[in-house]
């Protein structure tokens, strides 16, 4: 069976009550599976009518062992005053290659085919993996010779933005929302970016001079979180890779990008980025992210056996690995260009 | 109704407020809208001349998207369907779908955009055109907005956020 089916998502539904001159009800769900935490479900209320049921799930990760982690959570009372039962799911840490591509495929499919809202927290991948944005050019962004020699996987994702190298220490947080989900939010890059930064401001609460700077999450002028988005006709996705910690050696695979934010001031990788672990414990960050969502949404729990399986639908994701041949051809083209060859 | 009252009471108790909206867009109040074109709610324009319709994104769209750094367009000979995506632009770390206002066969693609995607920002209605299409259902143009209607649409959209 496809690997996707075996991944269990524990779904949280965060319902939001947002009071304004109109009344809205929103629900997010956050689920955890394998290395993937959280699925969200939002409910929207239009014209004072609640159109979708309100279901929530709040998982708390107990701990991570070498081979497994536990997911469970205290479920808050639902709107009828009942207390949903606790749901426990134990899933082995996924050691299969390509787990990050699988997550990106799922995200892309949820963006393109799901009518619901989601929040996904992935607690890292395994092997160091380079992830380029939609328009990334390998020859401009990567030290291709080293990448090929060390067989570092390279992914081109469906969202925009720059290049990152991620590993088991990276934390990924993704929001996938219908355009009308967040009140008064225009579905364009800068408003969405601003909304996300306001949410994470609640997470960090003044720690480390956190702020959004030229579309990066920084402490002071050091980047620790990279953002990317994709906006469709009716939905948007905003996902972030947080540098919990990183291996200095991995940075050597990346070139200095031509399109760099002004605040980088031509600094090298190690002078430009910082580690989130120096500011907050890992579990605290994940818990506070859920808690921050809880300031806008109320949380419940829902468990799903599986969300989507790419192979079982007609949807074909665009995110993919770049082949060795493609990388080598890109490097060769640059060499020929430099030599003035046609 | 009961749920809404419960929710309202909960919000009051938790002092949940939406008074602060730091994510409100600070876009311009006025974007250029040309007469003689037709417009889609997803902010694409169509210029119908004879048997060919030219398609691009509006000034309102390019202003909200920010600096365009990359454009992905289809190949000539392909087809587009009304309301469906046919390409994407990248700006400010985001890819944004471009949707076709009409259905038809793609007869020409603006290849200059691959080298100069910024033309979408600097000249959204002229040099920033994206594809030329032979409409398969000319009546689809009738359902699109005219310039005045689209101007009002943009104003209402910006005012509601």
mmCIF file of N, CA and C in Angstrom, chain A residues 17-21 23 25 43 45 48-50 52 54 77-79 112 133-137 158-162 179 182-196 198 214-216 223 225-233 259 294-296 298 300, chain B residues 1-12 14 16-27 41-43 60-67 69-72 82-84 87-100 114 154 157-161:
data_model
loop_
_atom_site.group_PDB
_atom_site.id
_atom_site.type_symbol
_atom_site.label_atom_id
_atom_site.label_comp_id
_atom_site.label_asym_id
_atom_site.label_seq_id
_atom_site.Cartn_x
_atom_site.Cartn_y
_atom_site.Cartn_z
ATOM 1 N N UNK A 17 -13.384 31.314 17.388
ATOM 2 C CA UNK A 17 -14.460 32.287 17.497
ATOM 3 C C UNK A 17 -13.825 33.648 17.454
ATOM 4 N N UNK A 18 -14.227 34.374 16.510
ATOM 5 C CA UNK A 18 -13.613 35.673 16.335
ATOM 6 C C UNK A 18 -14.705 36.706 16.309
ATOM 7 N N UNK A 19 -14.669 37.529 17.242
ATOM 8 C CA UNK A 19 -15.747 38.495 17.347
ATOM 9 C C UNK A 19 -15.387 39.776 16.618
ATOM 10 N N UNK A 20 -16.272 40.183 15.852
ATOM 11 C CA UNK A 20 -16.069 41.396 15.068
ATOM 12 C C UNK A 20 -17.417 42.019 14.882
ATOM 13 N N UNK A 21 -17.553 42.928 14.005
ATOM 14 C CA UNK A 21 -18.890 43.428 13.762
ATOM 15 C C UNK A 21 -19.765 42.340 13.140
ATOM 16 N N UNK A 23 -19.920 37.933 13.232
ATOM 17 C CA UNK A 23 -19.449 36.852 14.083
ATOM 18 C C UNK A 23 -19.008 35.696 13.214
ATOM 19 N N UNK A 25 -16.998 31.842 13.054
ATOM 20 C CA UNK A 25 -16.508 30.654 13.735
ATOM 21 C C UNK A 25 -15.514 29.982 12.820
ATOM 22 N N UNK A 43 -13.772 26.238 10.858
ATOM 23 C CA UNK A 43 -15.174 26.424 10.557
ATOM 24 C C UNK A 43 -15.427 27.896 10.377
ATOM 25 N N UNK A 45 -18.236 30.914 9.866
ATOM 26 C CA UNK A 45 -19.620 31.304 10.044
ATOM 27 C C UNK A 45 -19.900 32.497 9.160
ATOM 28 N N UNK A 48 -23.924 35.008 10.447
ATOM 29 C CA UNK A 48 -24.365 34.519 11.744
ATOM 30 C C UNK A 48 -24.875 33.084 11.675
ATOM 31 N N UNK A 49 -24.539 32.363 10.652
ATOM 32 C CA UNK A 49 -24.961 30.967 10.566
ATOM 33 C C UNK A 49 -23.740 30.078 10.567
ATOM 34 N N UNK A 50 -23.707 29.140 11.469
ATOM 35 C CA UNK A 50 -22.580 28.229 11.539
ATOM 36 C C UNK A 50 -22.778 27.159 10.497
ATOM 37 N N UNK A 52 -20.417 24.792 9.469
ATOM 38 C CA UNK A 52 -19.653 23.568 9.604
ATOM 39 C C UNK A 52 -19.588 23.178 11.071
ATOM 40 N N UNK A 54 -18.092 21.964 14.671
ATOM 41 C CA UNK A 54 -16.933 22.431 15.395
ATOM 42 C C UNK A 54 -16.232 21.258 16.043
ATOM 43 N N UNK A 77 -13.479 20.662 26.455
ATOM 44 C CA UNK A 77 -14.905 20.390 26.336
ATOM 45 C C UNK A 77 -15.424 20.928 25.023
ATOM 46 N N UNK A 78 -16.303 20.164 24.427
ATOM 47 C CA UNK A 78 -16.878 20.649 23.184
ATOM 48 C C UNK A 78 -18.021 21.599 23.498
ATOM 49 N N UNK A 79 -18.657 22.056 22.463
ATOM 50 C CA UNK A 79 -19.644 23.105 22.651
ATOM 51 C C UNK A 79 -20.850 22.635 23.426
ATOM 52 N N UNK A 112 -4.756 22.150 -3.209
ATOM 53 C CA UNK A 112 -5.422 22.123 -4.510
ATOM 54 C C UNK A 112 -6.774 21.436 -4.484
ATOM 55 N N UNK A 133 13.032 26.744 -4.052
ATOM 56 C CA UNK A 133 11.719 27.285 -4.350
ATOM 57 C C UNK A 133 11.312 27.029 -5.787
ATOM 58 N N UNK A 134 10.138 27.475 -6.103
ATOM 59 C CA UNK A 134 9.489 27.261 -7.398
ATOM 60 C C UNK A 134 10.394 27.589 -8.580
ATOM 61 N N UNK A 135 11.110 28.677 -8.486
ATOM 62 C CA UNK A 135 11.892 29.142 -9.633
ATOM 63 C C UNK A 135 13.388 29.016 -9.412
ATOM 64 N N UNK A 136 13.771 28.249 -8.421
ATOM 65 C CA UNK A 136 15.184 28.143 -8.089
ATOM 66 C C UNK A 136 16.026 27.561 -9.209
ATOM 67 N N UNK A 137 17.181 28.148 -9.438
ATOM 68 C CA UNK A 137 18.121 27.648 -10.445
ATOM 69 C C UNK A 137 19.301 26.998 -9.726
ATOM 70 N N UNK A 158 6.692 23.439 -4.567
ATOM 71 C CA UNK A 158 5.667 24.150 -5.336
ATOM 72 C C UNK A 158 5.461 25.588 -4.882
ATOM 73 N N UNK A 159 6.032 25.968 -3.761
ATOM 74 C CA UNK A 159 5.874 27.337 -3.274
ATOM 75 C C UNK A 159 7.067 28.189 -3.706
ATOM 76 N N UNK A 160 6.923 29.493 -3.564
ATOM 77 C CA UNK A 160 7.991 30.401 -3.945
ATOM 78 C C UNK A 160 9.095 30.434 -2.912
ATOM 79 N N UNK A 161 9.907 31.485 -2.984
ATOM 80 C CA UNK A 161 10.918 31.663 -1.955
ATOM 81 C C UNK A 161 12.252 31.046 -2.291
ATOM 82 N N UNK A 162 13.131 31.064 -1.279
ATOM 83 C CA UNK A 162 14.515 30.704 -1.500
ATOM 84 C C UNK A 162 14.842 29.259 -1.199
ATOM 85 N N UNK A 179 -9.578 31.293 1.504
ATOM 86 C CA UNK A 179 -9.313 32.727 1.452
ATOM 87 C C UNK A 179 -10.128 33.528 2.456
ATOM 88 N N UNK A 182 -9.524 33.688 7.495
ATOM 89 C CA UNK A 182 -9.059 34.690 8.460
ATOM 90 C C UNK A 182 -9.760 36.003 8.155
ATOM 91 N N UNK A 183 -10.553 36.539 9.053
ATOM 92 C CA UNK A 183 -11.295 37.770 8.786
ATOM 93 C C UNK A 183 -10.372 38.913 8.402
ATOM 94 N N UNK A 184 -10.784 39.671 7.419
ATOM 95 C CA UNK A 184 -10.096 40.891 7.008
ATOM 96 C C UNK A 184 -8.702 40.645 6.449
ATOM 97 N N UNK A 185 -8.399 39.451 6.060
ATOM 98 C CA UNK A 185 -7.078 39.157 5.506
ATOM 99 C C UNK A 185 -7.171 39.033 3.987
ATOM 100 N N UNK A 186 -6.470 39.914 3.282
ATOM 101 C CA UNK A 186 -6.439 39.835 1.828
ATOM 102 C C UNK A 186 -5.488 38.715 1.404
ATOM 103 N N UNK A 187 -5.886 37.900 0.452
ATOM 104 C CA UNK A 187 -5.080 36.740 0.065
ATOM 105 C C UNK A 187 -3.926 37.113 -0.854
ATOM 106 N N UNK A 188 -3.038 37.911 -0.353
ATOM 107 C CA UNK A 188 -1.844 38.290 -1.096
ATOM 108 C C UNK A 188 -0.630 38.049 -0.200
ATOM 109 N N UNK A 189 0.565 37.996 -0.810
ATOM 110 C CA UNK A 189 1.749 37.585 -0.046
ATOM 111 C C UNK A 189 2.010 38.414 1.209
ATOM 112 N N UNK A 190 2.006 39.727 1.079
ATOM 113 C CA UNK A 190 2.418 40.534 2.233
ATOM 114 C C UNK A 190 1.427 40.484 3.386
ATOM 115 N N UNK A 191 0.119 40.588 3.138
ATOM 116 C CA UNK A 191 -0.825 40.446 4.263
ATOM 117 C C UNK A 191 -0.735 39.079 4.940
ATOM 118 N N UNK A 192 -0.588 38.017 4.154
ATOM 119 C CA UNK A 192 -0.490 36.679 4.744
ATOM 120 C C UNK A 192 0.775 36.580 5.587
ATOM 121 N N UNK A 193 1.861 37.129 5.061
ATOM 122 C CA UNK A 193 3.120 37.111 5.798
ATOM 123 C C UNK A 193 2.972 37.868 7.108
ATOM 124 N N UNK A 194 2.302 39.000 7.054
ATOM 125 C CA UNK A 194 2.111 39.820 8.252
ATOM 126 C C UNK A 194 1.239 39.090 9.269
ATOM 127 N N UNK A 195 0.192 38.433 8.783
ATOM 128 C CA UNK A 195 -0.679 37.666 9.689
ATOM 129 C C UNK A 195 0.115 36.573 10.402
ATOM 130 N N UNK A 196 0.950 35.867 9.643
ATOM 131 C CA UNK A 196 1.716 34.787 10.249
ATOM 132 C C UNK A 196 2.685 35.326 11.288
ATOM 133 N N UNK A 198 2.292 37.912 13.109
ATOM 134 C CA UNK A 198 1.544 38.298 14.315
ATOM 135 C C UNK A 198 1.246 37.072 15.172
ATOM 136 N N UNK A 214 11.874 41.543 6.157
ATOM 137 C CA UNK A 214 11.963 41.243 4.716
ATOM 138 C C UNK A 214 11.576 39.787 4.440
ATOM 139 N N UNK A 215 10.481 39.364 5.032
ATOM 140 C CA UNK A 215 9.870 38.054 4.797
ATOM 141 C C UNK A 215 10.580 36.893 5.474
ATOM 142 N N UNK A 216 11.545 37.192 6.344
ATOM 143 C CA UNK A 216 12.200 36.155 7.142
ATOM 144 C C UNK A 216 11.820 36.353 8.608
ATOM 145 N N UNK A 223 18.548 35.346 10.902
ATOM 146 C CA UNK A 223 17.406 34.570 10.414
ATOM 147 C C UNK A 223 17.369 33.188 11.047
ATOM 148 N N UNK A 225 14.037 31.445 10.532
ATOM 149 C CA UNK A 225 12.867 30.849 9.906
ATOM 150 C C UNK A 225 12.672 31.387 8.506
ATOM 151 N N UNK A 226 12.538 30.474 7.543
ATOM 152 C CA UNK A 226 12.302 30.853 6.158
ATOM 153 C C UNK A 226 10.859 30.582 5.766
ATOM 154 N N UNK A 227 10.257 31.512 5.056
ATOM 155 C CA UNK A 227 8.850 31.413 4.689
ATOM 156 C C UNK A 227 8.652 31.231 3.199
ATOM 157 N N UNK A 228 7.559 30.587 2.858
ATOM 158 C CA UNK A 228 7.185 30.439 1.453
ATOM 159 C C UNK A 228 5.674 30.276 1.375
ATOM 160 N N UNK A 229 5.128 30.676 0.239
ATOM 161 C CA UNK A 229 3.678 30.642 0.077
ATOM 162 C C UNK A 229 3.299 30.184 -1.322
ATOM 163 N N UNK A 230 2.044 29.769 -1.417
ATOM 164 C CA UNK A 230 1.431 29.579 -2.722
ATOM 165 C C UNK A 230 -0.015 30.001 -2.590
ATOM 166 N N UNK A 231 -0.484 30.769 -3.569
ATOM 167 C CA UNK A 231 -1.835 31.326 -3.493
ATOM 168 C C UNK A 231 -2.617 30.875 -4.719
ATOM 169 N N UNK A 232 -3.716 30.215 -4.492
ATOM 170 C CA UNK A 232 -4.571 29.779 -5.593
ATOM 171 C C UNK A 232 -5.815 30.662 -5.652
ATOM 172 N N UNK A 233 -6.739 30.259 -6.449
ATOM 173 C CA UNK A 233 -7.954 31.069 -6.625
ATOM 174 C C UNK A 233 -8.733 31.181 -5.314
ATOM 175 N N UNK A 259 19.556 36.993 -5.132
ATOM 176 C CA UNK A 259 18.446 37.768 -4.580
ATOM 177 C C UNK A 259 18.423 37.569 -3.081
ATOM 178 N N UNK A 294 -4.362 29.032 19.413
ATOM 179 C CA UNK A 294 -5.493 29.008 20.321
ATOM 180 C C UNK A 294 -5.970 30.379 20.758
ATOM 181 N N UNK A 295 -5.154 31.393 20.563
ATOM 182 C CA UNK A 295 -5.622 32.755 20.901
ATOM 183 C C UNK A 295 -6.574 33.270 19.832
ATOM 184 N N UNK A 296 -6.507 32.651 18.662
ATOM 185 C CA UNK A 296 -7.419 33.014 17.581
ATOM 186 C C UNK A 296 -8.465 31.936 17.366
ATOM 187 N N UNK A 298 -10.302 28.174 18.991
ATOM 188 C CA UNK A 298 -10.469 27.250 20.108
ATOM 189 C C UNK A 298 -10.220 25.843 19.605
ATOM 190 N N UNK A 300 -9.995 21.634 19.626
ATOM 191 C CA UNK A 300 -10.593 20.333 19.933
ATOM 192 C C UNK A 300 -9.762 19.271 19.262
ATOM 193 N N UNK B 1 -28.043 29.552 16.592
ATOM 194 C CA UNK B 1 -28.201 30.793 17.355
ATOM 195 C C UNK B 1 -27.617 30.625 18.749
ATOM 196 N N UNK B 2 -27.930 29.482 19.375
ATOM 197 C CA UNK B 2 -27.425 29.229 20.727
ATOM 198 C C UNK B 2 -25.903 29.147 20.708
ATOM 199 N N UNK B 3 -25.384 28.515 19.676
ATOM 200 C CA UNK B 3 -23.937 28.380 19.565
ATOM 201 C C UNK B 3 -23.286 29.740 19.439
ATOM 202 N N UNK B 4 -23.897 30.590 18.660
ATOM 203 C CA UNK B 4 -23.319 31.916 18.477
ATOM 204 C C UNK B 4 -23.338 32.682 19.777
ATOM 205 N N UNK B 5 -24.414 32.532 20.577
ATOM 206 C CA UNK B 5 -24.479 33.233 21.848
ATOM 207 C C UNK B 5 -23.407 32.683 22.788
ATOM 208 N N UNK B 6 -23.247 31.331 22.761
ATOM 209 C CA UNK B 6 -22.185 30.736 23.578
ATOM 210 C C UNK B 6 -20.838 31.269 23.177
ATOM 211 N N UNK B 7 -20.621 31.315 21.843
ATOM 212 C CA UNK B 7 -19.339 31.787 21.343
ATOM 213 C C UNK B 7 -19.120 33.229 21.738
ATOM 214 N N UNK B 8 -20.169 34.018 21.658
ATOM 215 C CA UNK B 8 -20.046 35.422 22.010
ATOM 216 C C UNK B 8 -19.698 35.579 23.485
ATOM 217 N N UNK B 9 -20.351 34.784 24.326
ATOM 218 C CA UNK B 9 -20.061 34.844 25.759
ATOM 219 C C UNK B 9 -18.635 34.419 26.034
ATOM 220 N N UNK B 10 -18.202 33.388 25.327
ATOM 221 C CA UNK B 10 -16.830 32.897 25.504
ATOM 222 C C UNK B 10 -15.834 33.964 25.107
ATOM 223 N N UNK B 11 -16.120 34.599 23.981
ATOM 224 C CA UNK B 11 -15.207 35.648 23.517
ATOM 225 C C UNK B 11 -15.134 36.765 24.535
ATOM 226 N N UNK B 12 -16.276 37.157 25.076
ATOM 227 C CA UNK B 12 -16.269 38.204 26.081
ATOM 228 C C UNK B 12 -15.472 37.788 27.293
ATOM 229 N N UNK B 14 -13.081 35.596 27.482
ATOM 230 C CA UNK B 14 -11.661 35.478 27.174
ATOM 231 C C UNK B 14 -11.082 36.768 26.679
ATOM 232 N N UNK B 16 -11.451 38.145 23.882
ATOM 233 C CA UNK B 16 -10.945 38.019 22.524
ATOM 234 C C UNK B 16 -11.439 39.192 21.717
ATOM 235 N N UNK B 17 -10.532 39.822 21.052
ATOM 236 C CA UNK B 17 -10.896 41.011 20.284
ATOM 237 C C UNK B 17 -10.145 40.986 18.971
ATOM 238 N N UNK B 18 -10.763 41.549 17.965
ATOM 239 C CA UNK B 18 -10.053 41.662 16.702
ATOM 240 C C UNK B 18 -9.732 43.109 16.401
ATOM 241 N N UNK B 19 -9.573 43.894 17.426
ATOM 242 C CA UNK B 19 -9.306 45.308 17.217
ATOM 243 C C UNK B 19 -7.970 45.521 16.539
ATOM 244 N N UNK B 20 -7.046 44.629 16.807
ATOM 245 C CA UNK B 20 -5.719 44.792 16.237
ATOM 246 C C UNK B 20 -5.585 43.911 15.011
ATOM 247 N N UNK B 21 -5.347 44.486 13.871
ATOM 248 C CA UNK B 21 -5.210 43.726 12.641
ATOM 249 C C UNK B 21 -3.927 44.152 11.948
ATOM 250 N N UNK B 22 -2.837 43.695 12.431
ATOM 251 C CA UNK B 22 -1.566 44.142 11.846
ATOM 252 C C UNK B 22 -1.355 43.657 10.434
ATOM 253 N N UNK B 23 -2.171 42.706 10.011
ATOM 254 C CA UNK B 23 -1.953 42.131 8.693
ATOM 255 C C UNK B 23 -2.783 42.806 7.624
ATOM 256 N N UNK B 24 -3.422 43.954 7.921
ATOM 257 C CA UNK B 24 -4.189 44.651 6.897
ATOM 258 C C UNK B 24 -3.252 45.140 5.808
ATOM 259 N N UNK B 25 -3.687 44.994 4.582
ATOM 260 C CA UNK B 25 -2.873 45.411 3.453
ATOM 261 C C UNK B 25 -2.793 46.924 3.378
ATOM 262 N N UNK B 26 -1.622 47.401 3.023
ATOM 263 C CA UNK B 26 -1.442 48.837 2.843
ATOM 264 C C UNK B 26 -1.310 49.155 1.363
ATOM 265 N N UNK B 27 -2.198 48.565 0.528
ATOM 266 C CA UNK B 27 -2.099 48.772 -0.902
ATOM 267 C C UNK B 27 -2.569 50.165 -1.256
ATOM 268 N N UNK B 41 -12.927 38.448 -11.733
ATOM 269 C CA UNK B 41 -12.829 38.679 -10.283
ATOM 270 C C UNK B 41 -11.493 38.232 -9.727
ATOM 271 N N UNK B 42 -10.800 37.357 -10.441
ATOM 272 C CA UNK B 42 -9.475 36.929 -10.005
ATOM 273 C C UNK B 42 -8.386 37.860 -10.540
ATOM 274 N N UNK B 43 -8.817 39.039 -11.074
ATOM 275 C CA UNK B 43 -7.889 40.116 -11.428
ATOM 276 C C UNK B 43 -7.047 39.845 -12.667
ATOM 277 N N UNK B 60 -4.066 46.332 -10.398
ATOM 278 C CA UNK B 60 -4.436 46.035 -9.008
ATOM 279 C C UNK B 60 -3.731 44.767 -8.536
ATOM 280 N N UNK B 61 -3.708 43.761 -9.393
ATOM 281 C CA UNK B 61 -3.087 42.488 -9.022
ATOM 282 C C UNK B 61 -1.587 42.642 -8.841
ATOM 283 N N UNK B 62 -0.937 43.293 -9.811
ATOM 284 C CA UNK B 62 0.527 43.390 -9.720
ATOM 285 C C UNK B 62 0.932 44.238 -8.504
ATOM 286 N N UNK B 63 0.124 45.212 -8.187
ATOM 287 C CA UNK B 63 0.442 46.046 -7.038
ATOM 288 C C UNK B 63 0.352 45.250 -5.738
ATOM 289 N N UNK B 64 -0.644 44.402 -5.631
ATOM 290 C CA UNK B 64 -0.811 43.611 -4.417
ATOM 291 C C UNK B 64 0.189 42.459 -4.345
ATOM 292 N N UNK B 65 0.595 41.959 -5.497
ATOM 293 C CA UNK B 65 1.531 40.830 -5.488
ATOM 294 C C UNK B 65 2.949 41.251 -5.132
ATOM 295 N N UNK B 66 3.322 42.459 -5.524
ATOM 296 C CA UNK B 66 4.705 42.869 -5.313
ATOM 297 C C UNK B 66 5.558 42.573 -6.528
ATOM 298 N N UNK B 67 6.855 42.754 -6.374
ATOM 299 C CA UNK B 67 7.768 42.585 -7.495
ATOM 300 C C UNK B 67 7.744 41.152 -8.006
ATOM 301 N N UNK B 69 9.211 38.127 -9.887
ATOM 302 C CA UNK B 69 10.569 37.687 -10.187
ATOM 303 C C UNK B 69 10.603 36.498 -11.140
ATOM 304 N N UNK B 70 9.450 35.879 -11.371
ATOM 305 C CA UNK B 70 9.425 34.705 -12.238
ATOM 306 C C UNK B 70 8.008 34.512 -12.730
ATOM 307 N N UNK B 71 7.899 34.057 -13.972
ATOM 308 C CA UNK B 71 6.588 33.775 -14.554
ATOM 309 C C UNK B 71 6.645 32.399 -15.208
ATOM 310 N N UNK B 72 5.672 31.586 -14.950
ATOM 311 C CA UNK B 72 5.551 30.284 -15.623
ATOM 312 C C UNK B 72 4.331 30.345 -16.525
ATOM 313 N N UNK B 82 -12.020 28.623 -18.923
ATOM 314 C CA UNK B 82 -12.500 29.751 -18.117
ATOM 315 C C UNK B 82 -12.437 29.405 -16.638
ATOM 316 N N UNK B 83 -11.797 30.278 -15.869
ATOM 317 C CA UNK B 83 -11.716 30.092 -14.432
ATOM 318 C C UNK B 83 -10.623 29.153 -13.962
ATOM 319 N N UNK B 84 -9.936 28.508 -14.881
ATOM 320 C CA UNK B 84 -8.884 27.551 -14.501
ATOM 321 C C UNK B 84 -7.501 28.189 -14.630
ATOM 322 N N UNK B 87 -1.067 29.298 -15.474
ATOM 323 C CA UNK B 87 0.320 29.605 -15.185
ATOM 324 C C UNK B 87 0.432 30.161 -13.786
ATOM 325 N N UNK B 88 1.607 30.700 -13.492
ATOM 326 C CA UNK B 88 1.840 31.252 -12.159
ATOM 327 C C UNK B 88 2.891 32.342 -12.221
ATOM 328 N N UNK B 89 2.785 33.269 -11.285
ATOM 329 C CA UNK B 89 3.844 34.261 -11.107
ATOM 330 C C UNK B 89 4.422 34.052 -9.709
ATOM 331 N N UNK B 90 5.688 34.408 -9.558
ATOM 332 C CA UNK B 90 6.313 34.356 -8.244
ATOM 333 C C UNK B 90 6.681 35.769 -7.827
ATOM 334 N N UNK B 91 6.327 36.101 -6.595
ATOM 335 C CA UNK B 91 6.657 37.405 -6.040
ATOM 336 C C UNK B 91 6.680 37.290 -4.530
ATOM 337 N N UNK B 92 7.596 37.962 -3.892
ATOM 338 C CA UNK B 92 7.632 38.028 -2.429
ATOM 339 C C UNK B 92 7.499 36.637 -1.820
ATOM 340 N N UNK B 93 8.251 35.695 -2.308
ATOM 341 C CA UNK B 93 8.277 34.330 -1.783
ATOM 342 C C UNK B 93 6.977 33.565 -1.996
ATOM 343 N N UNK B 94 6.124 34.049 -2.875
ATOM 344 C CA UNK B 94 4.857 33.367 -3.103
ATOM 345 C C UNK B 94 4.655 33.067 -4.576
ATOM 346 N N UNK B 95 4.119 31.894 -4.875
ATOM 347 C CA UNK B 95 3.636 31.621 -6.218
ATOM 348 C C UNK B 95 2.138 31.889 -6.212
ATOM 349 N N UNK B 96 1.670 32.561 -7.234
ATOM 350 C CA UNK B 96 0.250 32.891 -7.335
ATOM 351 C C UNK B 96 -0.284 32.420 -8.670
ATOM 352 N N UNK B 97 -1.365 31.693 -8.641
ATOM 353 C CA UNK B 97 -1.966 31.186 -9.864
ATOM 354 C C UNK B 97 -2.478 32.324 -10.733
ATOM 355 N N UNK B 98 -2.376 32.125 -12.039
ATOM 356 C CA UNK B 98 -3.017 33.019 -13.003
ATOM 357 C C UNK B 98 -4.145 32.219 -13.631
ATOM 358 N N UNK B 99 -5.340 32.761 -13.592
ATOM 359 C CA UNK B 99 -6.513 32.031 -14.087
ATOM 360 C C UNK B 99 -7.022 32.660 -15.379
ATOM 361 N N UNK B 100 -7.437 31.848 -16.287
ATOM 362 C CA UNK B 100 -7.908 32.367 -17.574
ATOM 363 C C UNK B 100 -9.349 32.842 -17.468
ATOM 364 N N UNK B 114 10.068 35.747 -19.669
ATOM 365 C CA UNK B 114 11.016 34.842 -19.007
ATOM 366 C C UNK B 114 12.294 35.591 -18.633
ATOM 367 N N UNK B 154 -12.816 46.317 -7.157
ATOM 368 C CA UNK B 154 -11.535 46.468 -6.459
ATOM 369 C C UNK B 154 -11.677 47.354 -5.223
ATOM 370 N N UNK B 157 -13.383 45.394 -2.575
ATOM 371 C CA UNK B 157 -12.516 44.334 -2.061
ATOM 372 C C UNK B 157 -11.493 44.921 -1.092
ATOM 373 N N UNK B 158 -10.897 46.029 -1.449
ATOM 374 C CA UNK B 158 -9.906 46.660 -0.575
ATOM 375 C C UNK B 158 -10.561 47.224 0.679
ATOM 376 N N UNK B 159 -11.769 47.752 0.520
ATOM 377 C CA UNK B 159 -12.440 48.359 1.669
ATOM 378 C C UNK B 159 -12.892 47.324 2.689
ATOM 379 N N UNK B 160 -13.159 46.110 2.210
ATOM 380 C CA UNK B 160 -13.672 45.075 3.113
ATOM 381 C C UNK B 160 -12.564 44.416 3.913
ATOM 382 N N UNK B 161 -11.294 44.759 3.627
ATOM 383 C CA UNK B 161 -10.184 44.130 4.337
ATOM 384 C C UNK B 161 -9.385 45.153 5.136
#
